[in-house]
Every structure is written in structure tokens, then in C-alpha cells.
Amino acid sequence: MAKTAIAIIGATGNMGSAIAKSLAKGPYRLLLFAHDKAKLESVKQDITKATPSADIDCVGCPMDASWEADVIISAVPYAAEKDVVEKIRNVATQKVVVSIANPLNETYDGLVTEPGTSAAEELQKLLPSSKVVKAFNTTYAADFAQPVINGQQVDAFIAGNDEDAVDVVKGLVTTAGFNAIVAGDLSKSRTLEAMQALLIQLTIKNNYNWLAGFKILHN
Amino acid sequence: MFELLFTKFDEKVQLTEEEKELAKTFFLPKKLRKRQYLLQEGDISKYVAFVEKGTLRSYTVDERGVEHIIQFAFEGWWIGDMYSFITNEPSTYNIDALEDCELLLLSQQAEEQMFEKIPKMERFFRILVQNSLIATQRRLVGSLSQTAEERYNDLVASCPTIPQRVPQHMMASFLGITPETLSRIRKQASLKK
Ligand SMILES: NC(=O)c1ccc[n+]([C@@H]2O[C@H](COP(=O)([O-])OP(=O)(O)OC[C@H]3O[C@@H](n4cnc5c(N)ncnc54)[C@H](OP(=O)(O)O)[C@@H]3O)[C@@H](O)[C@H]2O)c1
């Protein structure tokens, strides 16, 4: 199969680097972008050491990374997404854009988005000709190194309006080692983002040490 | 990014500035590096590609592992596997980049949406399909009845820079002749000049 190229914007972050590392094992070409070039290069080297077969390149600007990509993962803080969108808008049309953001306020006790919308839906408004899919927002960065916690494979939820785009993202989530569950259309992101806000609050309160996740128990 | 595509549109249909802006939103801009695949045998061809920059080829590989080149595509040309694109059946073709490429990809769904929003585009694509049918028929008749030399001349006429841009053995594969025969034809052609 012709390789799917994935741009990761913010690839030096906790999430960006964790996602890059776990997807490097799959049949993907990874295009990494972040402002700090030295740090980005060291992320790339770590990945190549762990996965010598990785097809991975550091790219000088978010637009070039996104232009070459089929799928764009926005791994920057919610507040920085507008800025990223301005740079990639012209090369993101018709592409799958993955929203991983949790729009938490500074004290982690609430969301900065209005009720009735979500970070993913706001991103879709900014990129009306792209196919925004919510994913990876309910899994902590540390979960990527350990997608099975206490013998249970962590569930990872996906929401999106375009069936083919959701399928593509399902492939990424599965490659990363999680149990992919399609939650529904993009508006389900409101629930998914609120779920993670709760998990963060509980993590702080109960000391889960930032290694935690959701698991639906069923027969 | 869209310069060449709009030049091609302008040759056949008249779009307003608003329609051009709208048309842009249906295309997926994609960069491909030399030797990367746009399509591999067994994939479903989800897109047809317009070439803004670069060169690609489509080819099949027979049971003995020999490549047969079906088509080249240069700036301003379209390439894809129409059969797989329309039927959603796995493709028997490979399409790869012979140079770094800048492409504009159009999916079936986006194409339908574009026709609905900009009906003039349907005319553009009708003419495109007509021309491609004519070219296919010419190539078929050529391979049945023309000499290798005539086919070589047709190929060079369709793209005069092709001998500089495409390796000899690929041109030979496209023409269905051995590289030795091609180099003999080229030598004779240069003597005639
Ligand atoms: N941490 C988690 O466990 C977790 C879990 C689920 C979802 N998330 C979500 O994932 C996203 C990233 O979180 P994180 O914890 O990985 O954050 P982080 O470690 O602070 O990383 C953020 C990344 O974004 C880049 N960045 C920041 N501002 C930018 C801008 N204006 N333009 C381009 N790049 C910019 C940063 O590097 P440069 O400034 O050098 O480019 C860095 O690579 C957030 O939306 C968060 O809600 C996080």
C-alpha cells in the first residue's frame, strides 16, 4: 500500500513525541515539526534508535510538513491552534486533521470552550474544507509507552463526521496499541474532552501519576 | 500552487474569482518526493492527480517481474487509475514519482461536490475525459500498427523534453521495445537532423 504521510505539528511536546514514537512502527511516513530544531532532531534520533525502520523526517515549517502529508496531527496546546491553522490552511484542504486538544483552563478545573462546542468543532470551523477527527485526547502521553495498564488495554475514543477519515484515524489509534472505539460524530468531542477533564482532576486528586485511562467493561 | 490548474481551466471554462476560490477547496494539495508512490498495486485509487510540478509514471508489473509503463504525466497533465477510481476495485497499477512532485488530488466525493457547486466544472471534466479517450485510442492503434520509430516520434511530440527527463529504459518500456532498439532509433533520428 502507498504509505500514508502524517505531519505532527508540535512533535517535541509530550504528546507529539509520544505519538510519533508509537506510529513509527506502522506503515507510515512521519513529518515532524516544532520550533526548537535541536530538540526536534533529538526526538527523531530517539525514534530511529528504537525503530530503525522508521520513515521519518524533520521539516522546517508547519506548512511544508502539512503539504507533504495526508493526515495532519495538531499536537499543540489548544490556545496555539489558531496560529497553526493560519500557517497550514492552504495545504490542509480535504485532508484528515486530528484534534487531540483538551481545552482546559489554567487551574484544570474547567474547560475554556463554551458549552455546546468543543476544541475539535472549533478547529473544524477554522478549517471548513478539512476532515477534522477527534482522537488521542483521552490517553495520557505516558500511556503510549504502556497502552496496556494492569492487564487491560486502554480504550481510545474517536469522533468525526467523515467515515473514511474516521477509518484512517482508527488505523493510527490501533497502531499505537490502543483499543479504538468510534464514539460518533464530531459533536461527541464535547463528551470526550469533558471526560478527560474529569480524568485529569481525578489524576491530581488520587495521584494516578499521569498513567491512567478509560476502559469500558462489557460482556 | 494552483497556477497551472487554473490555466488549464481557463482554456476551457470561464470561472469567476469566487468560483476559483471555491474550486480550490475541493482539491487536496500533496507533495510527493522522487520514488514515492501515489498508488500501489492492490490499493483502491481514491484520487485522480493533476501535476503542478514534476513527473510521474503509471505501470504494471507482469508475472516475470517486468515493468510495463502505461503513461507518463508531466506538468499540466492528469494521472490516475480511472478503472479503480470509478469502480472502487483494487488497482492493478502502480503510480510513482520520477521527480519531486507537487500534485492536486481530487477524490470522487470531492469531484461530485464540486460539480454540484460549480456546474461549469462538469464541462471541463467531460472534455478532459474525451481527450483522454482519444489519446488512449491513439496509443492502442499506434501499438498495433505503427513502427517503433513512429511511436517514438509521437511520444517526443507530446512532450519534447521527455528524453532529458525520463531514463531511456523507461521510454523503451513505454514504447514496448528494448532499450537497444530505442537507442538505435534515437541515433537514426539525430542523423536525420
Ligand atoms: N500531555 C498529555 O498527556 C495529553 C493528553 C491528551 C491530550 N493532550 C493535548 O495534546 C496537546 C499537546 O499537549 P502536550 O502535553 O504534548 O504539550 P507540550 O508538551 O507543551 O507540547 C506542545 C508542543 O506544541 C508546540 N507549540 C507550542 N505552541 C506552538 C505554536 N504556536 N505553533 C506551533 N507549535 C507550537 C511546542 O513546541 P515548540 O513551541 O518548540 O514548537 C511543543 O512541541 C494539548 O492540546 C493537550 O491538551 C495532552
mmCIF file of N, CA, C and O in Angstrom, chain A residues 35-82:
data_model
loop_
_atom_site.group_PDB
_atom_site.id
_atom_site.type_symbol
_atom_site.label_atom_id
_atom_site.label_comp_id
_atom_site.label_asym_id
_atom_site.label_seq_id
_atom_site.Cartn_x
_atom_site.Cartn_y
_atom_site.Cartn_z
ATOM 1 N N HIS A 35 9.264 24.224 16.781
ATOM 2 C CA HIS A 35 10.142 25.397 16.634
ATOM 3 C C HIS A 35 11.588 25.088 17.007
ATOM 4 O O HIS A 35 12.516 25.554 16.372
ATOM 5 N N ASP A 36 11.769 24.300 18.065
ATOM 6 C CA ASP A 36 13.111 24.021 18.571
ATOM 7 C C ASP A 36 13.760 22.896 17.753
ATOM 8 O O ASP A 36 13.497 21.707 17.963
ATOM 9 N N LYS A 37 14.617 23.301 16.801
ATOM 10 C CA LYS A 37 15.174 22.336 15.833
ATOM 11 C C LYS A 37 16.049 21.270 16.499
ATOM 12 O O LYS A 37 16.014 20.093 16.133
ATOM 13 N N ALA A 38 16.864 21.698 17.477
ATOM 14 C CA ALA A 38 17.776 20.755 18.130
ATOM 15 C C ALA A 38 16.975 19.688 18.875
ATOM 16 O O ALA A 38 17.254 18.490 18.794
ATOM 17 N N LYS A 39 15.947 20.144 19.564
ATOM 18 C CA LYS A 39 15.114 19.218 20.319
ATOM 19 C C LYS A 39 14.382 18.260 19.368
ATOM 20 O O LYS A 39 14.264 17.068 19.636
ATOM 21 N N LEU A 40 13.949 18.823 18.256
ATOM 22 C CA LEU A 40 13.220 18.010 17.270
ATOM 23 C C LEU A 40 14.130 16.917 16.706
ATOM 24 O O LEU A 40 13.721 15.764 16.566
ATOM 25 N N GLU A 41 15.362 17.307 16.409
ATOM 26 C CA GLU A 41 16.333 16.349 15.875
ATOM 27 C C GLU A 41 16.570 15.238 16.889
ATOM 28 O O GLU A 41 16.679 14.058 16.517
ATOM 29 N N SER A 42 16.602 15.574 18.177
ATOM 30 C CA SER A 42 16.852 14.530 19.178
ATOM 31 C C SER A 42 15.628 13.617 19.332
ATOM 32 O O SER A 42 15.772 12.419 19.577
ATOM 33 N N VAL A 43 14.422 14.169 19.126
ATOM 34 C CA VAL A 43 13.218 13.314 19.114
ATOM 35 C C VAL A 43 13.327 12.309 17.971
ATOM 36 O O VAL A 43 13.090 11.114 18.126
ATOM 37 N N LYS A 44 13.751 12.819 16.813
ATOM 38 C CA LYS A 44 13.888 11.947 15.644
ATOM 39 C C LYS A 44 14.915 10.849 15.906
ATOM 40 O O LYS A 44 14.684 9.677 15.588
ATOM 41 N N GLN A 45 16.049 11.235 16.492
ATOM 42 C CA GLN A 45 17.094 10.241 16.738
ATOM 43 C C GLN A 45 16.646 9.168 17.731
ATOM 44 O O GLN A 45 16.931 7.986 17.540
ATOM 45 N N ASP A 46 15.933 9.577 18.772
ATOM 46 C CA ASP A 46 15.389 8.604 19.734
ATOM 47 C C ASP A 46 14.500 7.582 19.028
ATOM 48 O O ASP A 46 14.566 6.386 19.296
ATOM 49 N N ILE A 47 13.664 8.104 18.129
ATOM 50 C CA ILE A 47 12.721 7.222 17.432
ATOM 51 C C ILE A 47 13.461 6.264 16.511
ATOM 52 O O ILE A 47 13.177 5.075 16.478
ATOM 53 N N THR A 48 14.432 6.791 15.787
ATOM 54 C CA THR A 48 15.171 5.945 14.847
ATOM 55 C C THR A 48 15.963 4.872 15.592
ATOM 56 O O THR A 48 16.137 3.761 15.104
ATOM 57 N N LYS A 49 16.424 5.219 16.787
ATOM 58 C CA LYS A 49 17.157 4.232 17.595
ATOM 59 C C LYS A 49 16.228 3.095 18.006
ATOM 60 O O LYS A 49 16.555 1.921 17.888
ATOM 61 N N ALA A 50 15.019 3.464 18.459
ATOM 62 C CA ALA A 50 14.051 2.459 18.906
ATOM 63 C C ALA A 50 13.463 1.676 17.723
ATOM 64 O O ALA A 50 13.187 0.491 17.823
ATOM 65 N N THR A 51 13.252 2.374 16.604
ATOM 66 C CA THR A 51 12.637 1.745 15.423
ATOM 67 C C THR A 51 13.470 2.087 14.190
ATOM 68 O O THR A 51 13.200 3.066 13.504
ATOM 69 N N PRO A 52 14.516 1.273 13.925
ATOM 70 C CA PRO A 52 15.413 1.609 12.806
ATOM 71 C C PRO A 52 14.702 1.708 11.454
ATOM 72 O O PRO A 52 15.160 2.419 10.560
ATOM 73 N N SER A 53 13.579 1.022 11.301
ATOM 74 C CA SER A 53 12.879 1.051 10.015
ATOM 75 C C SER A 53 12.024 2.304 9.839
ATOM 76 O O SER A 53 11.395 2.484 8.797
ATOM 77 N N ALA A 54 11.975 3.171 10.842
ATOM 78 C CA ALA A 54 11.081 4.339 10.786
ATOM 79 C C ALA A 54 11.378 5.210 9.567
ATOM 80 O O ALA A 54 12.529 5.467 9.239
ATOM 81 N N ASP A 55 10.311 5.654 8.913
ATOM 82 C CA ASP A 55 10.428 6.581 7.779
ATOM 83 C C ASP A 55 10.051 7.951 8.329
ATOM 84 O O ASP A 55 8.877 8.263 8.521
ATOM 85 N N ILE A 56 11.044 8.765 8.628
ATOM 86 C CA ILE A 56 10.777 9.957 9.429
ATOM 87 C C ILE A 56 11.690 11.103 9.015
ATOM 88 O O ILE A 56 12.861 10.889 8.736
ATOM 89 N N ASP A 57 11.119 12.298 8.931
ATOM 90 C CA ASP A 57 11.887 13.481 8.560
ATOM 91 C C ASP A 57 11.461 14.676 9.397
ATOM 92 O O ASP A 57 10.290 14.818 9.721
ATOM 93 N N CYS A 58 12.434 15.526 9.720
ATOM 94 C CA CYS A 58 12.102 16.797 10.357
ATOM 95 C C CYS A 58 11.894 17.804 9.232
ATOM 96 O O CYS A 58 12.658 17.830 8.272
ATOM 97 N N VAL A 59 10.856 18.621 9.345
ATOM 98 C CA VAL A 59 10.540 19.572 8.287
ATOM 99 C C VAL A 59 10.580 20.983 8.876
ATOM 100 O O VAL A 59 10.146 21.212 10.006
ATOM 101 N N GLY A 60 11.110 21.917 8.081
ATOM 102 C CA GLY A 60 11.397 23.262 8.577
ATOM 103 C C GLY A 60 10.213 24.146 8.912
ATOM 104 O O GLY A 60 10.356 25.094 9.685
ATOM 105 N N CYS A 61 9.057 23.898 8.313
ATOM 106 C CA CYS A 61 7.907 24.750 8.663
ATOM 107 C C CYS A 61 6.621 23.929 8.637
ATOM 108 O O CYS A 61 6.548 22.899 7.950
ATOM 109 N N PRO A 62 5.618 24.359 9.405
ATOM 110 C CA PRO A 62 4.402 23.546 9.520
ATOM 111 C C PRO A 62 3.666 23.419 8.189
ATOM 112 O O PRO A 62 3.011 22.412 7.930
ATOM 113 N N MET A 63 3.836 24.432 7.327
ATOM 114 C CA MET A 63 3.151 24.372 6.050
ATOM 115 C C MET A 63 3.748 23.282 5.161
ATOM 116 O O MET A 63 3.019 22.490 4.557
ATOM 117 N N ASP A 64 5.080 23.214 5.094
ATOM 118 C CA ASP A 64 5.708 22.180 4.265
ATOM 119 C C ASP A 64 5.400 20.781 4.796
ATOM 120 O O ASP A 64 5.156 19.859 4.019
ATOM 121 N N ALA A 65 5.429 20.634 6.124
ATOM 122 C CA ALA A 65 5.119 19.325 6.716
ATOM 123 C C ALA A 65 3.698 18.914 6.341
ATOM 124 O O ALA A 65 3.442 17.778 5.937
ATOM 125 N N SER A 66 2.779 19.862 6.430
ATOM 126 C CA SER A 66 1.366 19.550 6.169
ATOM 127 C C SER A 66 1.107 19.337 4.677
ATOM 128 O O SER A 66 0.232 18.560 4.299
ATOM 129 N N TRP A 67 1.859 20.045 3.851
ATOM 130 C CA TRP A 67 1.694 19.941 2.400
ATOM 131 C C TRP A 67 2.019 18.516 1.929
ATOM 132 O O TRP A 67 1.338 17.926 1.097
ATOM 133 N N GLU A 68 3.088 17.969 2.480
ATOM 134 C CA GLU A 68 3.505 16.626 2.077
ATOM 135 C C GLU A 68 2.606 15.544 2.688
ATOM 136 O O GLU A 68 2.594 14.395 2.228
ATOM 137 N N ALA A 69 1.835 15.921 3.718
ATOM 138 C CA ALA A 69 1.091 14.919 4.486
ATOM 139 C C ALA A 69 -0.278 14.595 3.900
ATOM 140 O O ALA A 69 -0.850 15.373 3.141
ATOM 141 N N ASP A 70 -0.769 13.399 4.280
ATOM 142 C CA ASP A 70 -2.165 13.049 4.025
ATOM 143 C C ASP A 70 -2.993 13.322 5.279
ATOM 144 O O ASP A 70 -4.187 13.597 5.207
ATOM 145 N N VAL A 71 -2.343 13.166 6.429
ATOM 146 C CA VAL A 71 -3.000 13.349 7.726
ATOM 147 C C VAL A 71 -2.168 14.344 8.527
ATOM 148 O O VAL A 71 -0.941 14.265 8.527
ATOM 149 N N ILE A 72 -2.839 15.289 9.194
ATOM 150 C CA ILE A 72 -2.128 16.286 9.997
ATOM 151 C C ILE A 72 -2.583 16.138 11.456
ATOM 152 O O ILE A 72 -3.781 16.167 11.728
ATOM 153 N N ILE A 73 -1.624 15.942 12.343
ATOM 154 C CA ILE A 73 -1.977 15.861 13.763
ATOM 155 C C ILE A 73 -1.552 17.159 14.435
ATOM 156 O O ILE A 73 -0.381 17.532 14.412
ATOM 157 N N SER A 74 -2.526 17.852 15.012
ATOM 158 C CA SER A 74 -2.243 19.094 15.707
ATOM 159 C C SER A 74 -1.953 18.760 17.165
ATOM 160 O O SER A 74 -2.864 18.532 17.953
ATOM 161 N N ALA A 75 -0.649 18.713 17.513
ATOM 162 C CA ALA A 75 -0.252 18.310 18.867
ATOM 163 C C ALA A 75 0.238 19.503 19.673
ATOM 164 O O ALA A 75 1.162 19.410 20.464
ATOM 165 N N VAL A 76 -0.395 20.652 19.424
ATOM 166 C CA VAL A 76 -0.024 21.877 20.149
ATOM 167 C C VAL A 76 -1.111 22.183 21.174
ATOM 168 O O VAL A 76 -2.215 21.644 21.095
ATOM 169 N N PRO A 77 -0.822 23.057 22.152
ATOM 170 C CA PRO A 77 -1.864 23.451 23.104
ATOM 171 C C PRO A 77 -3.054 24.085 22.376
ATOM 172 O O PRO A 77 -2.879 24.706 21.325
ATOM 173 N N TYR A 78 -4.242 23.934 22.956
ATOM 174 C CA TYR A 78 -5.448 24.474 22.320
ATOM 175 C C TYR A 78 -5.278 25.947 21.925
ATOM 176 O O TYR A 78 -5.645 26.354 20.823
ATOM 177 N N ALA A 79 -4.666 26.722 22.808
ATOM 178 C CA ALA A 79 -4.517 28.158 22.558
ATOM 179 C C ALA A 79 -3.646 28.451 21.340
ATOM 180 O O ALA A 79 -3.738 29.530 20.748
ATOM 181 N N ALA A 80 -2.803 27.510 20.935
ATOM 182 C CA ALA A 80 -1.894 27.747 19.799
ATOM 183 C C ALA A 80 -2.486 27.274 18.471
ATOM 184 O O ALA A 80 -1.897 27.489 17.411
ATOM 185 N N GLU A 81 -3.658 26.648 18.514
ATOM 186 C CA GLU A 81 -4.193 26.040 17.278
ATOM 187 C C GLU A 81 -4.535 27.072 16.202
ATOM 188 O O GLU A 81 -4.317 26.832 15.027
ATOM 189 N N LYS A 82 -5.064 28.222 16.631
ATOM 190 C CA LYS A 82 -5.409 29.272 15.655
ATOM 191 C C LYS A 82 -4.187 29.674 14.850
ATOM 192 O O LYS A 82 -4.250 29.860 13.637
#
